[in-house]
XYZ file of N, CA and C in Angstrom:
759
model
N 0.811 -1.212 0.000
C 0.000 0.000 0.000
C 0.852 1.273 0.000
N 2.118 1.520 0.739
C 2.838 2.294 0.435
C 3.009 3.083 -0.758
N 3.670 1.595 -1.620
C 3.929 2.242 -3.437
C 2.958 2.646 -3.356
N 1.568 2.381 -3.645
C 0.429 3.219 -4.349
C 0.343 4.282 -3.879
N 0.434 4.903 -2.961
C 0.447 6.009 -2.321
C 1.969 6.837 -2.710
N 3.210 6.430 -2.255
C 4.173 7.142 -3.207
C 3.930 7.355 -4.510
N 3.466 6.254 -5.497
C 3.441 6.581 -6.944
C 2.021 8.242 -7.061
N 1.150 7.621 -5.984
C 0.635 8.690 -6.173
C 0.834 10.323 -5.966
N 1.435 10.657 -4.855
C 2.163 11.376 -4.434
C 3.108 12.058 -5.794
N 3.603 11.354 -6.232
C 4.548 11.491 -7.099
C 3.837 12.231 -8.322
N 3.594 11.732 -9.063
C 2.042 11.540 -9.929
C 1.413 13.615 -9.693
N 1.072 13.638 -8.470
C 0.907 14.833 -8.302
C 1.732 15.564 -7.961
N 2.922 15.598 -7.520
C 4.203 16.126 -7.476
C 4.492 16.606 -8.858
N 4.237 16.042 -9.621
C 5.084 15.914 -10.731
C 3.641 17.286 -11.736
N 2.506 17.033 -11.849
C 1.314 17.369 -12.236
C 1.429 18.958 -11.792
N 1.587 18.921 -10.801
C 1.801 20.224 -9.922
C 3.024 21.155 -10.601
N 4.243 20.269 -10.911
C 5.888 20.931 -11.216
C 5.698 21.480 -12.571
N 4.790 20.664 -13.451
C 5.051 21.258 -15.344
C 4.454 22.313 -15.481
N 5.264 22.508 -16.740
C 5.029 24.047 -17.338
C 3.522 24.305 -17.311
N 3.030 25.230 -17.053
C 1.610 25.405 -17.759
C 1.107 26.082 -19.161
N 2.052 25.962 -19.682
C 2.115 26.314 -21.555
C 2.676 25.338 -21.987
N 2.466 24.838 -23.474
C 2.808 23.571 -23.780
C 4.402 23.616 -24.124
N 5.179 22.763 -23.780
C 6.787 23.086 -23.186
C 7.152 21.815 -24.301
N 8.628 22.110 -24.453
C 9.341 20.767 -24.577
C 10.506 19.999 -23.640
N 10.211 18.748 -23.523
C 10.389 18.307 -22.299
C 11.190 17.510 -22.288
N 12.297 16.966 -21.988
C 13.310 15.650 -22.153
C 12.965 15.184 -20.762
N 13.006 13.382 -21.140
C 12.540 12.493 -19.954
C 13.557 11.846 -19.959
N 14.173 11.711 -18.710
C 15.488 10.695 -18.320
C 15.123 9.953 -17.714
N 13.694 9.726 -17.095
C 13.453 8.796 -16.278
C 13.879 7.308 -16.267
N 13.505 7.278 -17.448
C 13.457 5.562 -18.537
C 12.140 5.006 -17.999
N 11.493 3.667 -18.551
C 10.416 3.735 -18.764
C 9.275 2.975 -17.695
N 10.152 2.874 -16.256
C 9.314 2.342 -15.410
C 8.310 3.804 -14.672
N 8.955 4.781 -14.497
C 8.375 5.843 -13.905
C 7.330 6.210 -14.180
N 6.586 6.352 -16.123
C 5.815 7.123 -16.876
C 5.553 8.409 -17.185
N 6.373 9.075 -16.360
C 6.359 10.793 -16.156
C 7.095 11.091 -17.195
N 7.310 10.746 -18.211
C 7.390 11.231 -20.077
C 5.403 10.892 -20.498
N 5.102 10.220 -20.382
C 3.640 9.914 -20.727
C 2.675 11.020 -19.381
N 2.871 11.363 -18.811
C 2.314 12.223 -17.773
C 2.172 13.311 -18.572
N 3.205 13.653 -18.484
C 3.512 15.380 -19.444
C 3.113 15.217 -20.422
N 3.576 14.230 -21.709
C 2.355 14.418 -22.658
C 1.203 14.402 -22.607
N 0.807 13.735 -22.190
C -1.109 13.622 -21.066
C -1.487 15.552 -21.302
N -0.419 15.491 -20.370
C -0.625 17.607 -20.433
C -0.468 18.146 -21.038
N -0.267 18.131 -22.314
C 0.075 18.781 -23.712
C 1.342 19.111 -24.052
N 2.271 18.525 -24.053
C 3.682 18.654 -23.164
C 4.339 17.964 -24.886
N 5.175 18.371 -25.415
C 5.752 17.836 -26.909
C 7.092 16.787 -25.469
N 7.336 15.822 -25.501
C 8.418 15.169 -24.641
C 8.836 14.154 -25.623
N 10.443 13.875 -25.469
C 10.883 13.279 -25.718
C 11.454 12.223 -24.393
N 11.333 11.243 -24.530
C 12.077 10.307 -23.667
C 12.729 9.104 -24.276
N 14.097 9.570 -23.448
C 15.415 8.646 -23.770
C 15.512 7.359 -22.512
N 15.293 6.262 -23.344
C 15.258 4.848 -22.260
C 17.124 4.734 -22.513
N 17.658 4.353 -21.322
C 18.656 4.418 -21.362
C 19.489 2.942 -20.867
N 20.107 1.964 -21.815
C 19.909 0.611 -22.016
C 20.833 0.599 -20.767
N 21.989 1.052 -20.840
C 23.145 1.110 -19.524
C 22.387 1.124 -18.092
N 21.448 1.422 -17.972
C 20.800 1.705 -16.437
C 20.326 0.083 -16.359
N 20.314 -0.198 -15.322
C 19.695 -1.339 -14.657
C 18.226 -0.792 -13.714
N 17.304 -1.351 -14.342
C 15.975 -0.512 -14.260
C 15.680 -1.546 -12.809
N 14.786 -0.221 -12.159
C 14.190 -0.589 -10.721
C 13.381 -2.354 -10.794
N 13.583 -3.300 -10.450
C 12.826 -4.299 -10.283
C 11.572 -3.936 -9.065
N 10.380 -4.516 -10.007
C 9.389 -4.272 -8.642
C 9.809 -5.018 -7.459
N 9.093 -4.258 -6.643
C 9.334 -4.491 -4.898
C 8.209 -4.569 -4.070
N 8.173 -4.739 -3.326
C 6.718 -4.478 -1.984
C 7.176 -4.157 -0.615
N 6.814 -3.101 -0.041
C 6.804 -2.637 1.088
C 7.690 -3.869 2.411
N 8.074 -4.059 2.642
C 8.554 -5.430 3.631
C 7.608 -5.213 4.754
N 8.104 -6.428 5.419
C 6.795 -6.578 6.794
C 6.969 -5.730 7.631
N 7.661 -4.773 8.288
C 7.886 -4.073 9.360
C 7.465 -3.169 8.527
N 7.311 -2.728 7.392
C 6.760 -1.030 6.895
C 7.513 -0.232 6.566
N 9.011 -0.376 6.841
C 9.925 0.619 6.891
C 9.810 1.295 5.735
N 10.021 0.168 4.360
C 9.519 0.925 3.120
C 11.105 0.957 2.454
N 12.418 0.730 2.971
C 13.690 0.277 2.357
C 13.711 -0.290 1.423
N 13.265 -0.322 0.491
C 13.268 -0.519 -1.070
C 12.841 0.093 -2.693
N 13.457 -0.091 -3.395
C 13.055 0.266 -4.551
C 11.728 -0.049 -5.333
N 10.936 1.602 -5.684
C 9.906 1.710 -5.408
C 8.922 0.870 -6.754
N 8.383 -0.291 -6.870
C 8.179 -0.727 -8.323
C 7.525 0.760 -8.549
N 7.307 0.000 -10.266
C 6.775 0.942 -11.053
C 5.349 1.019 -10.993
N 5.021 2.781 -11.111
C 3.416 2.731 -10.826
C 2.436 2.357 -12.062
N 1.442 2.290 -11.689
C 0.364 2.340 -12.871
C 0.180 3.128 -13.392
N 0.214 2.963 -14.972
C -0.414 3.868 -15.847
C -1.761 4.817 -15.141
N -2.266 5.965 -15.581
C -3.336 6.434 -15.660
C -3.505 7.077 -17.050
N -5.193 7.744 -16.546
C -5.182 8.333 -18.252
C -5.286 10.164 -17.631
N -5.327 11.192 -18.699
C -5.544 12.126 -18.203
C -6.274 12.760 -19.508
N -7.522 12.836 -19.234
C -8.149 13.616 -19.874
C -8.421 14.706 -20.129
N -7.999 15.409 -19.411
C -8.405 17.059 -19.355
C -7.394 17.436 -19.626
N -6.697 18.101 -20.617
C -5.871 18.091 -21.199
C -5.463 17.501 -22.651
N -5.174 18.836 -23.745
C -5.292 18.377 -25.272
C -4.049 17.326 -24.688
N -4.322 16.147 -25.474
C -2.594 15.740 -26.005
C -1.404 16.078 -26.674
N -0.303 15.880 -25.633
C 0.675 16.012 -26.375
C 0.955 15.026 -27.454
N 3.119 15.256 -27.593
C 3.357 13.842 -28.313
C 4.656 13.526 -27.365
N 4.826 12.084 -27.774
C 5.789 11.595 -26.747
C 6.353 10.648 -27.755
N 7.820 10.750 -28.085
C 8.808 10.369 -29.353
C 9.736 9.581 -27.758
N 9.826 7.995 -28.448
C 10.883 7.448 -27.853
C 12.112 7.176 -28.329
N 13.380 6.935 -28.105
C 14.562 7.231 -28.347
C 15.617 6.041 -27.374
N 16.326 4.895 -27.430
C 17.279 4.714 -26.730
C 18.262 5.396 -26.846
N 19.326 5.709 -25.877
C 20.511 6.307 -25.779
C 20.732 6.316 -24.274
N 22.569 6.751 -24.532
C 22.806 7.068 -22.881
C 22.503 8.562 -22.425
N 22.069 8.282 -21.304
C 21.252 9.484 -20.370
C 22.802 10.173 -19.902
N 23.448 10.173 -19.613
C 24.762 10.510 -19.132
C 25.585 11.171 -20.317
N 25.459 10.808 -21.593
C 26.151 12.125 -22.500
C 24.796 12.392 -23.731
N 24.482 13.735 -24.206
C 23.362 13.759 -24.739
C 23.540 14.724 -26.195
N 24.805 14.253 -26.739
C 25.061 14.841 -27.721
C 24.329 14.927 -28.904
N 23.062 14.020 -29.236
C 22.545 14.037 -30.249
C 21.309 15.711 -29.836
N 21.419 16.114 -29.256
C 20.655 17.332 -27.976
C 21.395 18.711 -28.543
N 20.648 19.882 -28.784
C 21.606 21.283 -28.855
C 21.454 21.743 -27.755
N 22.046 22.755 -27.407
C 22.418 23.419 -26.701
C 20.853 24.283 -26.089
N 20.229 24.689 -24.974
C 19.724 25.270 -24.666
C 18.125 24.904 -25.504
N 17.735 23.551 -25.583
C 17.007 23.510 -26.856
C 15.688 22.763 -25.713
N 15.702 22.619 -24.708
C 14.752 22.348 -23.654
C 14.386 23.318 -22.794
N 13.014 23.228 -22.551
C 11.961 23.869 -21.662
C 12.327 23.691 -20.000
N 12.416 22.004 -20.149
C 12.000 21.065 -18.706
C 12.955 20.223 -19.262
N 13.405 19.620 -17.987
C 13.885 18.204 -17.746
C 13.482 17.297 -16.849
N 12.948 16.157 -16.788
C 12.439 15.107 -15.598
C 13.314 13.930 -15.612
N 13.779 13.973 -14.538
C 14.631 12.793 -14.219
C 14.438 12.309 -13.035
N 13.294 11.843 -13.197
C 12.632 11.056 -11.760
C 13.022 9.448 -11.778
N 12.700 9.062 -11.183
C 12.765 7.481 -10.436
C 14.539 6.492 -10.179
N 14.838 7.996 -9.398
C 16.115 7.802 -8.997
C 17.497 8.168 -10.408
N 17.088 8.161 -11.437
C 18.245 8.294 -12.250
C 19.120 8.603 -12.362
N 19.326 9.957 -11.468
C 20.920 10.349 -11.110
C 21.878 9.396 -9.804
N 20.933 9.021 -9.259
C 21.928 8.294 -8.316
C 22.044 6.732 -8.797
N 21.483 6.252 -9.802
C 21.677 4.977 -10.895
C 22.908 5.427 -12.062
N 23.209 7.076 -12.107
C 24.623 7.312 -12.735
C 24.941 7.289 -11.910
N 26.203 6.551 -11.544
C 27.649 7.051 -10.717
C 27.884 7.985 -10.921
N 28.363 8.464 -12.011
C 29.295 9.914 -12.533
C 27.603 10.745 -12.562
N 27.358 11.458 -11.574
C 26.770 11.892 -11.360
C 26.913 13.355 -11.892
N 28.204 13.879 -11.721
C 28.191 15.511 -12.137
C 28.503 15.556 -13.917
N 28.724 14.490 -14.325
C 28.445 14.978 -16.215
C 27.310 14.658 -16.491
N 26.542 13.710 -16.213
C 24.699 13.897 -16.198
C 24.229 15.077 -15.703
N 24.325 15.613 -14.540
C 23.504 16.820 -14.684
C 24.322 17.799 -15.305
N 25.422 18.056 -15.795
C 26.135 18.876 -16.765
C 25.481 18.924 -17.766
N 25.045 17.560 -18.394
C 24.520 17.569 -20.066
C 22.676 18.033 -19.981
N 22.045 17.833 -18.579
C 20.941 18.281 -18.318
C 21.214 19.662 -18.594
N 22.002 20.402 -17.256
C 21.784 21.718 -17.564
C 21.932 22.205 -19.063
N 23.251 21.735 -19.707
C 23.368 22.386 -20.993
C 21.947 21.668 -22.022
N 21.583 21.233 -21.914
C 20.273 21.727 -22.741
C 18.892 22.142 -22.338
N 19.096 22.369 -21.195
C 18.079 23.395 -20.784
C 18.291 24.895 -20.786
N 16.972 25.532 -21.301
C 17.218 26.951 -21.724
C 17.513 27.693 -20.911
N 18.218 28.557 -20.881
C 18.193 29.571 -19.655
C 16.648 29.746 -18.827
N 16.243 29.911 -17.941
C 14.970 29.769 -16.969
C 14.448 28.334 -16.969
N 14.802 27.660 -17.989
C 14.498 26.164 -18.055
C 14.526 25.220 -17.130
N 14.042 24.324 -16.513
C 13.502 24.097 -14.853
C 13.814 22.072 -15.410
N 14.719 21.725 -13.917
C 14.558 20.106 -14.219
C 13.855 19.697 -12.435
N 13.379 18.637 -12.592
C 12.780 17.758 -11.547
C 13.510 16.777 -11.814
N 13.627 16.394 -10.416
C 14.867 15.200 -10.277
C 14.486 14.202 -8.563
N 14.682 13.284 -8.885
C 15.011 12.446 -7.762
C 16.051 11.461 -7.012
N 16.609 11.499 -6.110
C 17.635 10.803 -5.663
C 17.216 10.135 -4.395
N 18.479 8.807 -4.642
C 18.474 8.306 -3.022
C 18.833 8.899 -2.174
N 18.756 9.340 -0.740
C 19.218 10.123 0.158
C 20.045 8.938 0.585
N 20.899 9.676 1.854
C 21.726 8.603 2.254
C 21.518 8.727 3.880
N 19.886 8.728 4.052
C 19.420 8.018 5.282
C 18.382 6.519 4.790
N 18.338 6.579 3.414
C 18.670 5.619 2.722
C 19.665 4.507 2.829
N 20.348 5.341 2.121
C 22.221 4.591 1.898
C 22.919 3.867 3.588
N 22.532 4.478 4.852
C 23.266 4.335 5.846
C 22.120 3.030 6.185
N 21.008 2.689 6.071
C 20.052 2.277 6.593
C 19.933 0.609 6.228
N 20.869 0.546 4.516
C 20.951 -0.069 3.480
C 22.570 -0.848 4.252
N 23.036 -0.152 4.344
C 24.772 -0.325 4.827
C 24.910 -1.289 6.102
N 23.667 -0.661 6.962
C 23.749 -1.206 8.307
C 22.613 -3.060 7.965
N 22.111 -2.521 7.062
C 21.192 -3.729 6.780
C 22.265 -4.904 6.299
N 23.263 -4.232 5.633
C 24.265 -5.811 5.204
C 25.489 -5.678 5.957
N 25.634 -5.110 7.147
C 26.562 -5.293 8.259
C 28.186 -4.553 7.331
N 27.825 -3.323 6.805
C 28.863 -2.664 6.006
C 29.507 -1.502 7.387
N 29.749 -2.316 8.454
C 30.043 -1.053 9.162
C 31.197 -0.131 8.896
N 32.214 -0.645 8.195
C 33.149 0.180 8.225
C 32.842 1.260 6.838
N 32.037 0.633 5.918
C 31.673 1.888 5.128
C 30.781 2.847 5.846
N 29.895 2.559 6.872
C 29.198 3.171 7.648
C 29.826 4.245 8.138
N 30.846 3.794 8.818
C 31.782 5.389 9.216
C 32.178 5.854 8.667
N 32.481 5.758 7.430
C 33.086 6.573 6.786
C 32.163 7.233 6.028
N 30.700 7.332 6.092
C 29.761 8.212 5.581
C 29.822 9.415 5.891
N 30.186 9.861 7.100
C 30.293 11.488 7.174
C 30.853 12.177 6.688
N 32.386 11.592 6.506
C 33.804 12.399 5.926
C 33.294 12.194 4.386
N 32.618 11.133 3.959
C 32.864 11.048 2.463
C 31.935 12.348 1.805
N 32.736 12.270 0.702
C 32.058 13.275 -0.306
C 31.414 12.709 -1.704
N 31.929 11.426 -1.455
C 30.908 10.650 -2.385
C 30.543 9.103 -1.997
N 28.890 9.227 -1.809
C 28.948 7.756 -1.374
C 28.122 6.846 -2.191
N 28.824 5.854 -2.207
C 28.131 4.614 -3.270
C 27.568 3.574 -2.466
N 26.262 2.895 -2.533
C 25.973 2.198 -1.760
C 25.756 0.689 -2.486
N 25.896 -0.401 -2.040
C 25.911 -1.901 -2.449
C 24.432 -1.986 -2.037
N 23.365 -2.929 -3.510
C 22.548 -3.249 -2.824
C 22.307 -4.589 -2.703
N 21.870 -5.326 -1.927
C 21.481 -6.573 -1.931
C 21.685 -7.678 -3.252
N 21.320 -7.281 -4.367
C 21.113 -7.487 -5.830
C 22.092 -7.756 -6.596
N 23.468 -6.246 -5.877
C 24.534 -6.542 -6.746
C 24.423 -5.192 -7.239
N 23.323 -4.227 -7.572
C 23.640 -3.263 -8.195
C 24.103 -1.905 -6.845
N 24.724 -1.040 -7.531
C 25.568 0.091 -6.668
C 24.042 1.698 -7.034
N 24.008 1.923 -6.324
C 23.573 2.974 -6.943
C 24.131 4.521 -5.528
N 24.443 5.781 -5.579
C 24.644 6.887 -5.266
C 23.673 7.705 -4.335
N 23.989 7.795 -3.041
C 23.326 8.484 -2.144
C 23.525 10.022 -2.005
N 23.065 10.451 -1.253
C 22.926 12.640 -1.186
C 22.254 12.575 0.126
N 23.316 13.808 0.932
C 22.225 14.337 1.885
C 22.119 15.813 0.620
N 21.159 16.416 1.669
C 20.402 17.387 0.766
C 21.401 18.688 0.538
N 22.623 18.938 1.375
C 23.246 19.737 1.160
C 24.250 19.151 -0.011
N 24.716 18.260 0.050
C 25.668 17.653 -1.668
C 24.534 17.454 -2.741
N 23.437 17.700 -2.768
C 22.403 17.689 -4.236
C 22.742 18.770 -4.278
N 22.480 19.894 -3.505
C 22.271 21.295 -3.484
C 23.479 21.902 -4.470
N 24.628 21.314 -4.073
C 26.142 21.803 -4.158
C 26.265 20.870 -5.714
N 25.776 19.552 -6.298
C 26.012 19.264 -7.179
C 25.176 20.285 -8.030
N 23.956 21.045 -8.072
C 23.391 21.276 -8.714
C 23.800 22.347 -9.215
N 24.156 22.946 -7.918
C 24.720 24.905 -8.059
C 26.214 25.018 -8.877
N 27.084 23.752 -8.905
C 28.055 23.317 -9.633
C 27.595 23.844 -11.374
N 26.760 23.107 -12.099
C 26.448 23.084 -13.354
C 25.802 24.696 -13.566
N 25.529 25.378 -13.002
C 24.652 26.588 -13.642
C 23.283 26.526 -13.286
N 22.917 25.372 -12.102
C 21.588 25.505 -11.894
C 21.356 26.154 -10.477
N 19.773 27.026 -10.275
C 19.350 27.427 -9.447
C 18.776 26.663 -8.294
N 18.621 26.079 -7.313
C 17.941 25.104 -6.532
C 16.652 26.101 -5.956
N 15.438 25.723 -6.700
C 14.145 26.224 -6.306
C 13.932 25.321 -4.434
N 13.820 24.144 -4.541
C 13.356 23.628 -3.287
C 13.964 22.332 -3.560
N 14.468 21.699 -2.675
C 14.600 19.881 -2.312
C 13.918 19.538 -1.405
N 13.247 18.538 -1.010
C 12.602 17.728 -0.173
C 12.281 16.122 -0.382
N 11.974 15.703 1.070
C 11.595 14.084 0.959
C 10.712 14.011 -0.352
N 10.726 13.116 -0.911
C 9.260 12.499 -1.841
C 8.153 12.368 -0.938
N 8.188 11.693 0.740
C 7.337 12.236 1.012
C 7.676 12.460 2.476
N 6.508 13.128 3.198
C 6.957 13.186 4.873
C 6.959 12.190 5.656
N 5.106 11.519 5.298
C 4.603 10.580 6.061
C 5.334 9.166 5.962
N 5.651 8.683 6.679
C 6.449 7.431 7.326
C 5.620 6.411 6.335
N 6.164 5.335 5.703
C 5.618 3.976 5.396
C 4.476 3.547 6.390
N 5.432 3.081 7.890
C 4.557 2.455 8.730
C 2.701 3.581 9.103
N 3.409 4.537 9.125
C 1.704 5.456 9.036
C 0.971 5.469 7.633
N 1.777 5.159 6.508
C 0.838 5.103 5.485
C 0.288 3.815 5.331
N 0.925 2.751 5.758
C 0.262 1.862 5.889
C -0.738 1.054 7.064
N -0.399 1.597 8.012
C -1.648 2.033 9.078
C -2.712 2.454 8.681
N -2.727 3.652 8.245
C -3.851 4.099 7.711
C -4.972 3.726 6.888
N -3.887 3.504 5.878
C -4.370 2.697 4.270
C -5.034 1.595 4.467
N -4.702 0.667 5.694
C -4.879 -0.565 5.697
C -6.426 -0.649 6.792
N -6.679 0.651 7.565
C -7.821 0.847 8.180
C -8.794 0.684 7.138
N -8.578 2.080 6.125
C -9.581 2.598 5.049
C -8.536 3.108 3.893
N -8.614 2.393 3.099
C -7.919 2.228 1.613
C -8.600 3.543 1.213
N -9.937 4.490 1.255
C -10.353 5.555 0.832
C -9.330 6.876 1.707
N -8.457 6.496 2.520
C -8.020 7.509 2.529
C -6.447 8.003 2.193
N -6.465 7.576 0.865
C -5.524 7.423 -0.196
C -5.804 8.870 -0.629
N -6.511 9.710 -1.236
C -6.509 11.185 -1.741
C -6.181 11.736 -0.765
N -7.066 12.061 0.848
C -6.475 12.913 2.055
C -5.020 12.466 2.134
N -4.193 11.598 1.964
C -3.269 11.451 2.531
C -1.983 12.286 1.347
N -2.262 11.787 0.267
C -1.636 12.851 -0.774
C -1.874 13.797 -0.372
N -3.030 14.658 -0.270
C -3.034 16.245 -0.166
C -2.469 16.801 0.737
N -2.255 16.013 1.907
C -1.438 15.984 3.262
C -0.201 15.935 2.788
N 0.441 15.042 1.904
C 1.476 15.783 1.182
C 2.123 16.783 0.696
N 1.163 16.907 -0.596
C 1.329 18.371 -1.368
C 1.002 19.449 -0.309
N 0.708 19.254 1.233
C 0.366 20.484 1.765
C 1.599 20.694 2.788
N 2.675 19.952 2.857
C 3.344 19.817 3.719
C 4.287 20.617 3.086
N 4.994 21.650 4.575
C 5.942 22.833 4.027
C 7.479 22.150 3.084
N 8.076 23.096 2.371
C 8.851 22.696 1.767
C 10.205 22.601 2.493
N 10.971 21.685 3.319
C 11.423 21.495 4.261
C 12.843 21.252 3.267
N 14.101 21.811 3.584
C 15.446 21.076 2.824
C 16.373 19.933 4.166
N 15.808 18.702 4.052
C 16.275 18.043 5.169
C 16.052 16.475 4.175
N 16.915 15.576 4.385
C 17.523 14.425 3.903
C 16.720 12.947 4.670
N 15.324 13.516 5.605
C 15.365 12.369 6.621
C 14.260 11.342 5.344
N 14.270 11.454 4.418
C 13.194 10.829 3.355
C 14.166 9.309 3.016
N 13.465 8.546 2.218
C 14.459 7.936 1.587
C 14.695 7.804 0.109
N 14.000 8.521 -0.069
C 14.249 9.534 -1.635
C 14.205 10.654 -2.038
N 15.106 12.411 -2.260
C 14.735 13.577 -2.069
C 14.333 13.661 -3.649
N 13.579 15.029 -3.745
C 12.480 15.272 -4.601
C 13.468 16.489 -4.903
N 13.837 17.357 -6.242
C 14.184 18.754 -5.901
C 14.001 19.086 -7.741
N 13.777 20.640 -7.472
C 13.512 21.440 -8.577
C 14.744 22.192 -8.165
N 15.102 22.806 -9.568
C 16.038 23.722 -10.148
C 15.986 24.294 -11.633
N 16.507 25.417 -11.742
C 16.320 26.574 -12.786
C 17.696 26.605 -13.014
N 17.509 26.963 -14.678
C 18.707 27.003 -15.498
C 19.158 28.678 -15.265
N 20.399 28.894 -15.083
C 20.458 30.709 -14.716
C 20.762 30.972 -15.826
């Protein structure tokens, strides 16, 4: 019950972030997220690049204690009617260099469902973001935090990488699976972002409310799946890392 409620969350996170004139949009997500098909939904011209090098999120389910330590499957389609259609052109390539792209030739960028912290080389991905976003040109992005990453570390008895999480300035985390993927507290997103030429509008959790309370809840009365989103979207815009995925907007200067 969690996912459904994050995907939803998200879903309107995301609904809430786009242009409100019809924009052009590059999607880095790749194709478990759908937020390239969202934005077109909204009249949105998007291109999205599936990017074969990424090792895409395998679905997951909430574990028994609630904590919610895992990778989030992919949500369900919806439809969106209200709203002319866009178009949505698919494309493989790598998300990490985007040379077939000009210069300043994007509106928006969405790179949701973790994608920057699935690049390692994290600062030439958002390099090739910023450079094709237009000056005022705005990306949405999501990462693992690394109350995540420490939570993950202590789960496979990594203590000595554990200590060394504070001093580091870059941390890579092992997951269960075999795959590595890149943690952030909210002040190193901030600092990767302001690096490339971008503005940091806001970062925050994806969401506030705890797993174990969303699934408390949910599991009372499954109808209170909308109040609990809006309880979301109403929650102040806080720059703090205690999530286990941060959410953040930024502007091209």
């Amino acid at each position: 019950m969690y996912w459904t409620f994050y995907w939803a969350v998200a879903a309107a996170q995301l609904a809430r972030w786009l242009p409100r004139r019809p924009s052009r949009i590059l999607d880095v997500s790749g194709s478990h997220a759908h937020s390239g098909a969202h934005a077109a939904a909204a009249g949105h011209t998007v291109l999205e690049v599936r990017d074969p090098n990424l090792v895409a999120a395998p679905p997951a389910t909430p574990p028994a204690n609630g904590n919610g330590r895992h990778r989030p499957p992919p949500p369900r389609s919806g439809h969106h009617e209200h709203h002319p259609p866009g178009t949505l052109r698919q494309i493989i390539a790598d998300t990490g260099a985007l040379p077939f792209l000009a210069d300043a030739c994007m509106d928006a960028v969405i790179a949701e469902d973790r994608t920057l912290s699935r690049h390692l080389a994290t600062e030439s991905t958002i390099a090739e973001v910023a450079r094709v976003l237009r000056p005022g040109g705005r990306v949405l992005l999501t990462v693992d935090s690394l109350t995540l990453g420490m939570a993950l570390l202590a789960e496979q008895n990594c203590w000595a990488h554990l200590s060394d999480v504070p001093s580091a300035e870059v941390v890579l985390v092992p997951w269960p699976d075999g795959t590595i993927t890149r943690c952030f507290w909210a002040d190193q997103l901030r600092e990767l972002l302001t690096e490339v030429g971008l503005e940091v509008e806001w970062i925050r959790p994806r969401t506030i409310l705890s797993p174990s309370t969303v699934e408390h809840i949910l599991t009372a009365s499954p109808r209170e799946l909308p109040r609990l989103v809006r309880t979301e979207l109403s929650a102040p815009l806080v720059d703090e890392s205690l999530g286990i995925h941060l959410l953040a907007s930024a502007r091209r200067i």
